[in-house]
Amino acid sequence: MELLNWDNLTDEELIPRLQDEDTDALQILFEKYSSQLFAVAHRYVHNPEDAEDIVTDTFTTAWKGIHQLSSRPSFLAWLLALVRRKSVDFMRKREKQRNIEELTEDLLVDVERRADALGKLDVEEVKETLIELSQHPESDVRAIAVDALGDVNQMWVVELLLNTMLDE
């Protein structure tokens, strides 16, 4: 068994070990760079738990993609680019989710207004479905709605939701 002084290894010495799937090398690099990556992620997301998740995801991506790393740029530059991209992706996803939640609230108000006019509309069932739909990606929305609502008279709500989501 090889005895190493891990604290004195440079990135250039650790990267080949990481490429050989050495988890000790990953741990050393995580300890070395995670606080810098956390600071970058936190500047984007303004939430420590989300920033920690982004850093973890960044290192997972680095672990899986380490063979794509060339000698240029440096490992830190590569990690910083990854964490920025993951932070921006997180922000986009969060903004889209907020928009869907706001849209769902607006639709719930509209459903209540139209319920009297349609008579057959089960407002509570539509509300529950809209809340469930707001938690799923767009591709799943129509299938969930058809399964939950089924009734053509209630499908206008889903079509309105889908059209609004796709317009954004």
GROMACS .gro file of N, CA and C in nm:
model
  504
    1MET      N    1   0.084  -0.118   0.000
    1MET     CA    2   0.000   0.000   0.000
    1MET      C    3   0.089   0.125   0.000
    2GLU      N    4   0.052   0.218  -0.083
    2GLU     CA    5   0.132   0.339  -0.101
    2GLU      C    6   0.093   0.443   0.003
    3LEU      N    7   0.192   0.494   0.075
    3LEU     CA    8   0.166   0.600   0.172
    3LEU      C    9   0.193   0.734   0.107
    4LEU      N   10   0.093   0.820   0.111
    4LEU     CA   11   0.105   0.951   0.048
    4LEU      C   12   0.078   1.060   0.149
    5ASN      N   13   0.146   1.171   0.132
    5ASN     CA   14   0.113   1.290   0.209
    5ASN      C   15   0.016   1.370   0.121
    6TRP      N   16  -0.113   1.344   0.138
    6TRP     CA   17  -0.217   1.401   0.052
    6TRP      C   18  -0.218   1.553   0.057
    7ASP      N   19  -0.181   1.608   0.170
    7ASP     CA   20  -0.187   1.753   0.185
    7ASP      C   21  -0.090   1.828   0.094
    8ASN      N   22   0.016   1.761   0.051
    8ASN     CA   23   0.117   1.827  -0.030
    8ASN      C   24   0.102   1.801  -0.180
    9LEU      N   25   0.000   1.724  -0.219
    9LEU     CA   26  -0.018   1.695  -0.361
    9LEU      C   27  -0.079   1.815  -0.433
   10THR      N   28  -0.028   1.841  -0.552
   10THR     CA   29  -0.081   1.950  -0.634
   10THR      C   30  -0.199   1.898  -0.716
   11ASP      N   31  -0.272   1.990  -0.778
   11ASP     CA   32  -0.381   1.949  -0.866
   11ASP      C   33  -0.329   1.859  -0.978
   12GLU      N   34  -0.211   1.894  -1.030
   12GLU     CA   35  -0.153   1.816  -1.139
   12GLU      C   36  -0.126   1.671  -1.096
   13GLU      N   37  -0.100   1.651  -0.968
   13GLU     CA   38  -0.078   1.516  -0.916
   13GLU      C   39  -0.210   1.448  -0.879
   14LEU      N   40  -0.308   1.526  -0.839
   14LEU     CA   41  -0.437   1.470  -0.797
   14LEU      C   42  -0.527   1.434  -0.915
   15ILE      N   43  -0.523   1.512  -1.023
   15ILE     CA   44  -0.613   1.490  -1.136
   15ILE      C   45  -0.597   1.350  -1.197
   16PRO      N   46  -0.473   1.303  -1.223
   16PRO     CA   47  -0.462   1.166  -1.275
   16PRO      C   48  -0.520   1.061  -1.179
   17ARG      N   49  -0.503   1.084  -1.051
   17ARG     CA   50  -0.560   0.992  -0.952
   17ARG      C   51  -0.713   0.998  -0.957
   18LEU      N   52  -0.766   1.119  -0.974
   18LEU     CA   53  -0.910   1.135  -0.987
   18LEU      C   54  -0.959   1.064  -1.114
   19GLN      N   55  -0.883   1.076  -1.222
   19GLN     CA   56  -0.919   1.008  -1.346
   19GLN      C   57  -0.914   0.856  -1.331
   20ASP      N   58  -0.835   0.809  -1.236
   20ASP     CA   59  -0.831   0.666  -1.204
   20ASP      C   60  -0.935   0.628  -1.099
   21GLU      N   61  -1.029   0.718  -1.074
   21GLU     CA   62  -1.141   0.698  -0.981
   21GLU      C   63  -1.098   0.680  -0.836
   22ASP      N   64  -0.998   0.756  -0.798
   22ASP     CA   65  -0.948   0.756  -0.661
   22ASP      C   66  -1.034   0.853  -0.579
   23THR      N   67  -1.116   0.798  -0.491
   23THR     CA   68  -1.207   0.881  -0.412
   23THR      C   69  -1.133   0.968  -0.310
   24ASP      N   70  -1.015   0.926  -0.268
   24ASP     CA   71  -0.935   1.009  -0.178
   24ASP      C   72  -0.895   1.139  -0.249
   25ALA      N   73  -0.861   1.129  -0.375
   25ALA     CA   74  -0.826   1.248  -0.453
   25ALA      C   75  -0.946   1.341  -0.464
   26LEU      N   76  -1.063   1.283  -0.487
   26LEU     CA   77  -1.185   1.364  -0.494
   26LEU      C   78  -1.209   1.436  -0.362
   27GLN      N   79  -1.192   1.367  -0.251
   27GLN     CA   80  -1.213   1.427  -0.119
   27GLN      C   81  -1.117   1.543  -0.096
   28ILE      N   82  -0.990   1.525  -0.132
   28ILE     CA   83  -0.890   1.631  -0.115
   28ILE      C   84  -0.928   1.752  -0.199
   29LEU      N   85  -0.967   1.729  -0.324
   29LEU     CA   86  -1.004   1.840  -0.412
   29LEU      C   87  -1.132   1.908  -0.363
   30PHE      N   88  -1.226   1.829  -0.309
   30PHE     CA   89  -1.348   1.887  -0.253
   30PHE      C   90  -1.313   1.978  -0.136
   31GLU      N   91  -1.231   1.929  -0.045
   31GLU     CA   92  -1.191   2.009   0.071
   31GLU      C   93  -1.115   2.134   0.028
   32LYS      N   94  -1.039   2.122  -0.077
   32LYS     CA   95  -0.958   2.234  -0.125
   32LYS      C   96  -1.043   2.343  -0.189
   33TYR      N   97  -1.146   2.305  -0.266
   33TYR     CA   98  -1.217   2.402  -0.349
   33TYR      C   99  -1.364   2.425  -0.314
   34SER      N  100  -1.421   2.346  -0.227
   34SER     CA  101  -1.565   2.358  -0.204
   34SER      C  102  -1.606   2.495  -0.148
   35SER      N  103  -1.524   2.556  -0.064
   35SER     CA  104  -1.563   2.687  -0.009
   35SER      C  105  -1.565   2.794  -0.118
   36GLN      N  106  -1.470   2.788  -0.212
   36GLN     CA  107  -1.471   2.884  -0.322
   36GLN      C  108  -1.594   2.863  -0.411
   37LEU      N  109  -1.625   2.738  -0.438
   37LEU     CA  110  -1.741   2.708  -0.522
   37LEU      C  111  -1.870   2.747  -0.451
   38PHE      N  112  -1.874   2.724  -0.319
   38PHE     CA  113  -1.991   2.763  -0.242
   38PHE      C  114  -2.014   2.914  -0.252
   39ALA      N  115  -1.908   2.992  -0.240
   39ALA     CA  116  -1.920   3.138  -0.247
   39ALA      C  117  -1.978   3.182  -0.382
   40VAL      N  118  -1.933   3.119  -0.489
   40VAL     CA  119  -1.985   3.154  -0.622
   40VAL      C  120  -2.133   3.116  -0.632
   41ALA      N  121  -2.165   2.994  -0.594
   41ALA     CA  122  -2.304   2.948  -0.603
   41ALA      C  123  -2.395   3.034  -0.515
   42HIS      N  124  -2.349   3.067  -0.397
   42HIS     CA  125  -2.432   3.146  -0.305
   42HIS      C  126  -2.459   3.286  -0.361
   43ARG      N  127  -2.363   3.344  -0.433
   43ARG     CA  128  -2.386   3.475  -0.496
   43ARG      C  129  -2.500   3.469  -0.595
   44TYR      N  130  -2.518   3.355  -0.658
   44TYR     CA  131  -2.628   3.339  -0.754
   44TYR      C  132  -2.761   3.310  -0.686
   45VAL      N  133  -2.761   3.215  -0.593
   45VAL     CA  134  -2.888   3.162  -0.543
   45VAL      C  135  -2.933   3.221  -0.409
   46HIS      N  136  -2.842   3.285  -0.337
   46HIS     CA  137  -2.875   3.352  -0.210
   46HIS      C  138  -2.940   3.260  -0.108
   47ASN      N  139  -2.905   3.133  -0.112
   47ASN     CA  140  -2.960   3.037  -0.017
   47ASN      C  141  -2.851   2.933   0.010
   48PRO      N  142  -2.807   2.920   0.137
   48PRO     CA  143  -2.696   2.829   0.166
   48PRO      C  144  -2.724   2.683   0.132
   49GLU      N  145  -2.845   2.636   0.158
   49GLU     CA  146  -2.876   2.496   0.127
   49GLU      C  147  -2.871   2.470  -0.023
   50ASP      N  148  -2.928   2.562  -0.102
   50ASP     CA  149  -2.924   2.546  -0.246
   50ASP      C  150  -2.779   2.555  -0.297
   51ALA      N  151  -2.701   2.645  -0.241
   51ALA     CA  152  -2.561   2.659  -0.281
   51ALA      C  153  -2.484   2.530  -0.251
   52GLU      N  154  -2.509   2.469  -0.136
   52GLU     CA  155  -2.443   2.343  -0.102
   52GLU      C  156  -2.482   2.233  -0.202
   53ASP      N  157  -2.610   2.229  -0.238
   53ASP     CA  158  -2.655   2.130  -0.336
   53ASP      C  159  -2.585   2.151  -0.471
   54ILE      N  160  -2.571   2.276  -0.511
   54ILE     CA  161  -2.505   2.307  -0.637
   54ILE      C  162  -2.359   2.265  -0.633
   55VAL      N  163  -2.291   2.289  -0.522
   55VAL     CA  164  -2.150   2.249  -0.508
   55VAL      C  165  -2.138   2.097  -0.516
   56THR      N  166  -2.224   2.027  -0.447
   56THR     CA  167  -2.223   1.881  -0.452
   56THR      C  168  -2.247   1.832  -0.594
   57ASP      N  169  -2.345   1.892  -0.661
   57ASP     CA  170  -2.374   1.856  -0.799
   57ASP      C  171  -2.255   1.886  -0.891
   58THR      N  172  -2.187   1.996  -0.864
   58THR     CA  173  -2.069   2.033  -0.942
   58THR      C  174  -1.960   1.927  -0.929
   59PHE      N  175  -1.935   1.883  -0.807
   59PHE     CA  176  -1.832   1.780  -0.788
   59PHE      C  177  -1.875   1.645  -0.846
   60THR      N  178  -2.004   1.616  -0.842
   60THR     CA  179  -2.052   1.493  -0.904
   60THR      C  180  -2.028   1.498  -1.054
   61THR      N  181  -2.058   1.612  -1.115
   61THR     CA  182  -2.035   1.629  -1.258
   61THR      C  183  -1.885   1.622  -1.289
   62ALA      N  184  -1.804   1.682  -1.204
   62ALA     CA  185  -1.659   1.677  -1.224
   62ALA      C  186  -1.609   1.533  -1.216
   63TRP      N  187  -1.659   1.458  -1.120
   63TRP     CA  188  -1.620   1.318  -1.103
   63TRP      C  189  -1.655   1.238  -1.229
   64LYS      N  190  -1.776   1.260  -1.280
   64LYS     CA  191  -1.821   1.185  -1.398
   64LYS      C  192  -1.751   1.231  -1.526
   65GLY      N  193  -1.714   1.358  -1.531
   65GLY     CA  194  -1.658   1.413  -1.654
   65GLY      C  195  -1.510   1.442  -1.649
   66ILE      N  196  -1.441   1.389  -1.552
   66ILE     CA  197  -1.299   1.421  -1.532
   66ILE      C  198  -1.214   1.381  -1.652
   67HIS      N  199  -1.256   1.281  -1.726
   67HIS     CA  200  -1.179   1.238  -1.842
   67HIS      C  201  -1.186   1.339  -1.957
   68GLN      N  202  -1.282   1.431  -1.951
   68GLN     CA  203  -1.294   1.534  -2.053
   68GLN      C  204  -1.202   1.654  -2.026
   69LEU      N  205  -1.148   1.658  -1.906
   69LEU     CA  206  -1.062   1.770  -1.868
   69LEU      C  207  -0.928   1.759  -1.939
   70SER      N  208  -0.893   1.862  -2.010
   70SER     CA  209  -0.761   1.865  -2.073
   70SER      C  210  -0.667   1.943  -1.981
   71SER      N  211  -0.545   1.956  -2.022
   71SER     CA  212  -0.450   2.030  -1.939
   71SER      C  213  -0.484   2.178  -1.934
   72ARG      N  214  -0.563   2.223  -2.027
   72ARG     CA  215  -0.609   2.362  -2.027
   72ARG      C  216  -0.759   2.360  -2.016
   73PRO      N  217  -0.829   2.426  -1.941
   73PRO     CA  218  -0.783   2.518  -1.837
   73PRO      C  219  -0.745   2.443  -1.710
   74SER      N  220  -0.717   2.519  -1.604
   74SER     CA  221  -0.684   2.456  -1.477
   74SER      C  222  -0.808   2.387  -1.419
   75PHE      N  223  -0.786   2.297  -1.328
   75PHE     CA  224  -0.897   2.227  -1.264
   75PHE      C  225  -0.990   2.326  -1.196
   76LEU      N  226  -0.933   2.423  -1.125
   76LEU     CA  227  -1.017   2.523  -1.057
   76LEU      C  228  -1.099   2.602  -1.158
   77ALA      N  229  -1.040   2.644  -1.267
   77ALA     CA  230  -1.115   2.719  -1.369
   77ALA      C  231  -1.230   2.636  -1.423
   78TRP      N  232  -1.204   2.507  -1.444
   78TRP     CA  233  -1.307   2.416  -1.492
   78TRP      C  234  -1.421   2.404  -1.390
   79LEU      N  235  -1.384   2.387  -1.262
   79LEU     CA  236  -1.486   2.378  -1.156
   79LEU      C  237  -1.567   2.507  -1.147
   80LEU      N  238  -1.500   2.621  -1.157
   80LEU     CA  239  -1.571   2.749  -1.149
   80LEU      C  240  -1.670   2.764  -1.265
   81ALA      N  241  -1.629   2.723  -1.384
   81ALA     CA  242  -1.720   2.728  -1.498
   81ALA      C  243  -1.840   2.635  -1.474
   82LEU      N  244  -1.814   2.516  -1.421
   82LEU     CA  245  -1.923   2.422  -1.390
   82LEU      C  246  -2.019   2.479  -1.287
   83VAL      N  247  -1.966   2.535  -1.180
   83VAL     CA  248  -2.054   2.584  -1.073
   83VAL      C  249  -2.135   2.705  -1.121
   84ARG      N  250  -2.077   2.789  -1.205
   84ARG     CA  251  -2.154   2.901  -1.260
   84ARG      C  252  -2.268   2.850  -1.347
   85ARG      N  253  -2.237   2.755  -1.435
   85ARG     CA  254  -2.341   2.701  -1.523
   85ARG      C  255  -2.451   2.634  -1.441
   86LYS      N  256  -2.413   2.558  -1.341
   86LYS     CA  257  -2.514   2.491  -1.258
   86LYS      C  258  -2.596   2.591  -1.178
   87SER      N  259  -2.534   2.699  -1.134
   87SER     CA  260  -2.607   2.804  -1.061
   87SER      C  261  -2.708   2.874  -1.152
   88VAL      N  262  -2.666   2.906  -1.272
   88VAL     CA  263  -2.757   2.970  -1.368
   88VAL      C  264  -2.872   2.876  -1.403
   89ASP      N  265  -2.840   2.748  -1.426
   89ASP     CA  266  -2.945   2.650  -1.455
   89ASP      C  267  -3.044   2.641  -1.339
   90PHE      N  268  -2.992   2.642  -1.217
   90PHE     CA  269  -3.077   2.637  -1.099
   90PHE      C  270  -3.170   2.758  -1.094
   91MET      N  271  -3.114   2.876  -1.121
   91MET     CA  272  -3.194   2.999  -1.119
   91MET      C  273  -3.304   2.995  -1.225
   92ARG      N  274  -3.271   2.948  -1.343
   92ARG     CA  275  -3.371   2.937  -1.450
   92ARG      C  276  -3.482   2.842  -1.410
   93LYS      N  277  -3.443   2.729  -1.355
   93LYS     CA  278  -3.543   2.630  -1.314
   93LYS      C  279  -3.632   2.687  -1.203
   94ARG      N  280  -3.569   2.755  -1.107
   94ARG     CA  281  -3.646   2.814  -0.997
   94ARG      C  282  -3.741   2.921  -1.048
   95GLU      N  283  -3.697   3.004  -1.143
   95GLU     CA  284  -3.782   3.109  -1.199
   95GLU      C  285  -3.899   3.047  -1.275
   96LYS      N  286  -3.871   2.943  -1.351
   96LYS     CA  287  -3.978   2.876  -1.425
   96LYS      C  288  -4.080   2.816  -1.328
   97GLN      N  289  -4.031   2.755  -1.220
   97GLN     CA  290  -4.122   2.698  -1.121
   97GLN      C  291  -4.208   2.806  -1.057
   98ARG      N  292  -4.145   2.921  -1.028
   98ARG     CA  293  -4.222   3.034  -0.972
   98ARG      C  294  -4.330   3.078  -1.069
   99ASN      N  295  -4.296   3.087  -1.197
   99ASN     CA  296  -4.393   3.128  -1.298
   99ASN      C  297  -4.508   3.029  -1.307
  100ILE      N  298  -4.476   2.901  -1.300
  100ILE     CA  299  -4.581   2.798  -1.305
  100ILE      C  300  -4.670   2.809  -1.182
  101GLU      N  301  -4.610   2.831  -1.065
  101GLU     CA  302  -4.689   2.843  -0.942
  101GLU      C  303  -4.780   2.966  -0.947
  102GLU      N  304  -4.728   3.078  -0.998
  102GLU     CA  305  -4.811   3.199  -1.012
  102GLU      C  306  -4.923   3.175  -1.111
  103LEU      N  307  -4.892   3.110  -1.222
  103LEU     CA  308  -4.993   3.079  -1.321
  103LEU      C  309  -5.100   2.988  -1.262
  104THR      N  310  -5.058   2.891  -1.184
  104THR     CA  311  -5.153   2.799  -1.120
  104THR      C  312  -5.248   2.877  -1.029
  105GLU      N  313  -5.193   2.969  -0.951
  105GLU     CA  314  -5.279   3.051  -0.865
  105GLU      C  315  -5.380   3.131  -0.946
  106ASP      N  316  -5.333   3.192  -1.054
  106ASP     CA  317  -5.423   3.269  -1.141
  106ASP      C  318  -5.531   3.180  -1.201
  107LEU      N  319  -5.492   3.059  -1.242
  107LEU     CA  320  -5.589   2.967  -1.299
  107LEU      C  321  -5.691   2.921  -1.196
  108LEU      N  322  -5.647   2.903  -1.073
  108LEU     CA  323  -5.742   2.863  -0.968
  108LEU      C  324  -5.850   2.967  -0.950
  109VAL      N  325  -5.811   3.093  -0.954
  109VAL     CA  326  -5.910   3.202  -0.944
  109VAL      C  327  -6.004   3.196  -1.063
  110ASP      N  328  -5.950   3.176  -1.183
  110ASP     CA  329  -6.031   3.168  -1.304
  110ASP      C  330  -6.126   3.049  -1.300
  111VAL      N  331  -6.078   2.936  -1.249
  111VAL     CA  332  -6.163   2.817  -1.238
  111VAL      C  333  -6.283   2.845  -1.149
  112GLU      N  334  -6.259   2.909  -1.036
  112GLU     CA  335  -6.369   2.940  -0.946
  112GLU      C  336  -6.472   3.031  -1.013
  113ARG      N  337  -6.425   3.127  -1.092
  113ARG     CA  338  -6.516   3.217  -1.162
  113ARG      C  339  -6.600   3.142  -1.265
  114ARG      N  340  -6.538   3.050  -1.337
  114ARG     CA  341  -6.608   2.979  -1.444
  114ARG      C  342  -6.691   2.862  -1.393
  115ALA      N  343  -6.669   2.817  -1.273
  115ALA     CA  344  -6.736   2.699  -1.221
  115ALA      C  345  -6.887   2.714  -1.223
  116ASP      N  346  -6.937   2.827  -1.184
  116ASP     CA  347  -7.082   2.848  -1.183
  116ASP      C  348  -7.140   2.841  -1.323
  117ALA      N  349  -7.068   2.895  -1.419
  117ALA     CA  350  -7.118   2.898  -1.557
  117ALA      C  351  -7.122   2.758  -1.617
  118LEU      N  352  -7.028   2.673  -1.583
  118LEU     CA  353  -7.024   2.540  -1.644
  118LEU      C  354  -7.109   2.437  -1.570
  119GLY      N  355  -7.134   2.460  -1.445
  119GLY     CA  356  -7.220   2.370  -1.369
  119GLY      C  357  -7.157   2.235  -1.339
  120LYS      N  358  -7.110   2.164  -1.439
  120LYS     CA  359  -7.056   2.029  -1.420
  120LYS      C  360  -6.914   2.029  -1.365
  121LEU      N  361  -6.849   2.140  -1.360
  121LEU     CA  362  -6.709   2.147  -1.322
  121LEU      C  363  -6.691   2.122  -1.172
  122ASP      N  364  -6.609   2.028  -1.139
  122ASP     CA  365  -6.576   1.998  -1.000
  122ASP      C  366  -6.454   2.084  -0.964
  123VAL      N  367  -6.478   2.198  -0.899
  123VAL     CA  368  -6.374   2.296  -0.872
  123VAL      C  369  -6.262   2.238  -0.787
  124GLU      N  370  -6.295   2.163  -0.684
  124GLU     CA  371  -6.193   2.107  -0.597
  124GLU      C  372  -6.103   2.009  -0.673
  125GLU      N  373  -6.164   1.929  -0.759
  125GLU     CA  374  -6.086   1.833  -0.837
  125GLU      C  375  -5.991   1.907  -0.932
  126VAL      N  376  -6.039   2.012  -0.994
  126VAL     CA  377  -5.956   2.090  -1.085
  126VAL      C  378  -5.843   2.158  -1.007
  127LYS      N  379  -5.874   2.214  -0.890
  127LYS     CA  380  -5.772   2.278  -0.807
  127LYS      C  381  -5.662   2.178  -0.772
  128GLU      N  382  -5.703   2.060  -0.724
  128GLU     CA  383  -5.604   1.959  -0.687
  128GLU      C  384  -5.518   1.921  -0.807
  129THR      N  385  -5.580   1.908  -0.922
  129THR     CA  386  -5.506   1.872  -1.043
  129THR      C  387  -5.408   1.982  -1.081
  130LEU      N  388  -5.450   2.107  -1.075
  130LEU     CA  389  -5.360   2.217  -1.111
  130LEU      C  390  -5.241   2.224  -1.016
  131ILE      N  391  -5.266   2.203  -0.889
  131ILE     CA  392  -5.156   2.204  -0.792
  131ILE      C  393  -5.059   2.090  -0.823
  132GLU      N  394  -5.113   1.973  -0.853
  132GLU     CA  395  -5.027   1.860  -0.889
  132GLU      C  396  -4.951   1.890  -1.018
  133LEU      N  397  -5.018   1.949  -1.115
  133LEU     CA  398  -4.953   1.979  -1.243
  133LEU      C  399  -4.837   2.077  -1.226
  134SER      N  400  -4.851   2.169  -1.134
  134SER     CA  401  -4.745   2.269  -1.117
  134SER      C  402  -4.615   2.208  -1.065
  135GLN      N  403  -4.620   2.084  -1.018
  135GLN     CA  404  -4.502   2.017  -0.964
  135GLN      C  405  -4.432   1.928  -1.067
  136HIS      N  406  -4.483   1.922  -1.189
  136HIS     CA  407  -4.429   1.832  -1.291
  136HIS      C  408  -4.375   1.910  -1.411
  137PRO      N  409  -4.282   1.848  -1.484
  137PRO     CA  410  -4.234   1.912  -1.607
  137PRO      C  411  -4.347   1.920  -1.709
  138GLU      N  412  -4.332   2.013  -1.803
  138GLU     CA  413  -4.436   2.036  -1.903
  138GLU      C  414  -4.476   1.909  -1.977
  139SER      N  415  -4.380   1.823  -2.005
  139SER     CA  416  -4.409   1.703  -2.083
  139SER      C  417  -4.506   1.609  -2.013
  140ASP      N  418  -4.511   1.615  -1.880
  140ASP     CA  419  -4.599   1.526  -1.804
  140ASP      C  420  -4.737   1.586  -1.780
  141VAL      N  421  -4.752   1.715  -1.802
  141VAL     CA  422  -4.874   1.785  -1.762
  141VAL      C  423  -4.998   1.727  -1.829
  142ARG      N  424  -4.996   1.712  -1.962
  142ARG     CA  425  -5.115   1.668  -2.034
  142ARG      C  426  -5.157   1.527  -1.990
  143ALA      N  427  -5.062   1.435  -1.975
  143ALA     CA  428  -5.095   1.298  -1.936
  143ALA      C  429  -5.156   1.294  -1.796
  144ILE      N  430  -5.100   1.371  -1.705
  144ILE     CA  431  -5.153   1.374  -1.568
  144ILE      C  432  -5.294   1.433  -1.569
  145ALA      N  433  -5.313   1.540  -1.645
  145ALA     CA  434  -5.443   1.607  -1.648
  145ALA      C  435  -5.550   1.516  -1.706
  146VAL      N  436  -5.519   1.448  -1.815
  146VAL     CA  437  -5.617   1.360  -1.877
  146VAL      C  438  -5.654   1.248  -1.780
  147ASP      N  439  -5.554   1.194  -1.712
  147ASP     CA  440  -5.579   1.087  -1.617
  147ASP      C  441  -5.663   1.136  -1.499
  148ALA      N  442  -5.632   1.256  -1.449
  148ALA     CA  443  -5.701   1.307  -1.330
  148ALA      C  444  -5.839   1.362  -1.363
  149LEU      N  445  -5.851   1.434  -1.476
  149LEU     CA  446  -5.976   1.502  -1.506
  149LEU      C  447  -6.064   1.421  -1.601
  150GLY      N  448  -6.004   1.376  -1.709
  150GLY     CA  449  -6.077   1.294  -1.804
  150GLY      C  450  -6.187   1.366  -1.879
  151ASP      N  451  -6.267   1.440  -1.812
  151ASP     CA  452  -6.384   1.506  -1.870
  151ASP      C  453  -6.339   1.619  -1.964
  152VAL      N  454  -6.390   1.615  -2.086
  152VAL     CA  455  -6.356   1.717  -2.186
  152VAL      C  456  -6.395   1.856  -2.139
  153ASN      N  457  -6.504   1.867  -2.064
  153ASN     CA  458  -6.547   1.998  -2.016
  153ASN      C  459  -6.446   2.060  -1.920
  154GLN      N  460  -6.362   1.978  -1.858
  154GLN     CA  461  -6.264   2.029  -1.764
  154GLN      C  462  -6.126   2.046  -1.828
  155MET      N  463  -6.107   1.989  -1.945
  155MET     CA  464  -5.976   1.994  -2.010
  155MET      C  465  -5.938   2.134  -2.057
  156TRP      N  466  -6.032   2.226  -2.068
  156TRP     CA  467  -5.997   2.363  -2.109
  156TRP      C  468  -5.899   2.424  -2.011
  157VAL      N  469  -5.910   2.386  -1.885
  157VAL     CA  470  -5.819   2.439  -1.784
  157VAL      C  471  -5.676   2.394  -1.814
  158VAL      N  472  -5.661   2.268  -1.847
  158VAL     CA  473  -5.529   2.213  -1.875
  158VAL      C  474  -5.472   2.277  -2.002
  159GLU      N  475  -5.555   2.290  -2.104
  159GLU     CA  476  -5.508   2.352  -2.229
  159GLU      C  477  -5.464   2.495  -2.204
  160LEU      N  478  -5.539   2.567  -2.122
  160LEU     CA  479  -5.501   2.704  -2.088
  160LEU      C  480  -5.366   2.706  -2.017
  161LEU      N  481  -5.348   2.615  -1.922
  161LEU     CA  482  -5.222   2.605  -1.850
  161LEU      C  483  -5.106   2.573  -1.946
  162LEU      N  484  -5.126   2.472  -2.031
  162LEU     CA  485  -5.022   2.434  -2.125
  162LEU      C  486  -4.986   2.546  -2.221
  163ASN      N  487  -5.087   2.611  -2.275
  163ASN     CA  488  -5.061   2.720  -2.370
  163ASN      C  489  -4.984   2.833  -2.303
  164THR      N  490  -5.020   2.865  -2.181
  164THR     CA  491  -4.951   2.972  -2.109
  164THR      C  492  -4.808   2.931  -2.080
  165MET      N  493  -4.785   2.805  -2.039
  165MET     CA  494  -4.651   2.758  -2.010
  165MET      C  495  -4.564   2.761  -2.136
  166LEU      N  496  -4.621   2.720  -2.247
  166LEU     CA  497  -4.545   2.712  -2.371
  166LEU      C  498  -4.516   2.851  -2.428
  167ASP      N  499  -4.601   2.949  -2.397
  167ASP     CA  500  -4.580   3.086  -2.445
  167ASP      C  501  -4.463   3.154  -2.376
  168GLU      N  502  -4.427   3.107  -2.256
  168GLU     CA  503  -4.321   3.173  -2.179
  168GLU      C  504  -4.185   3.143  -2.228
   0.00000   0.00000   0.00000
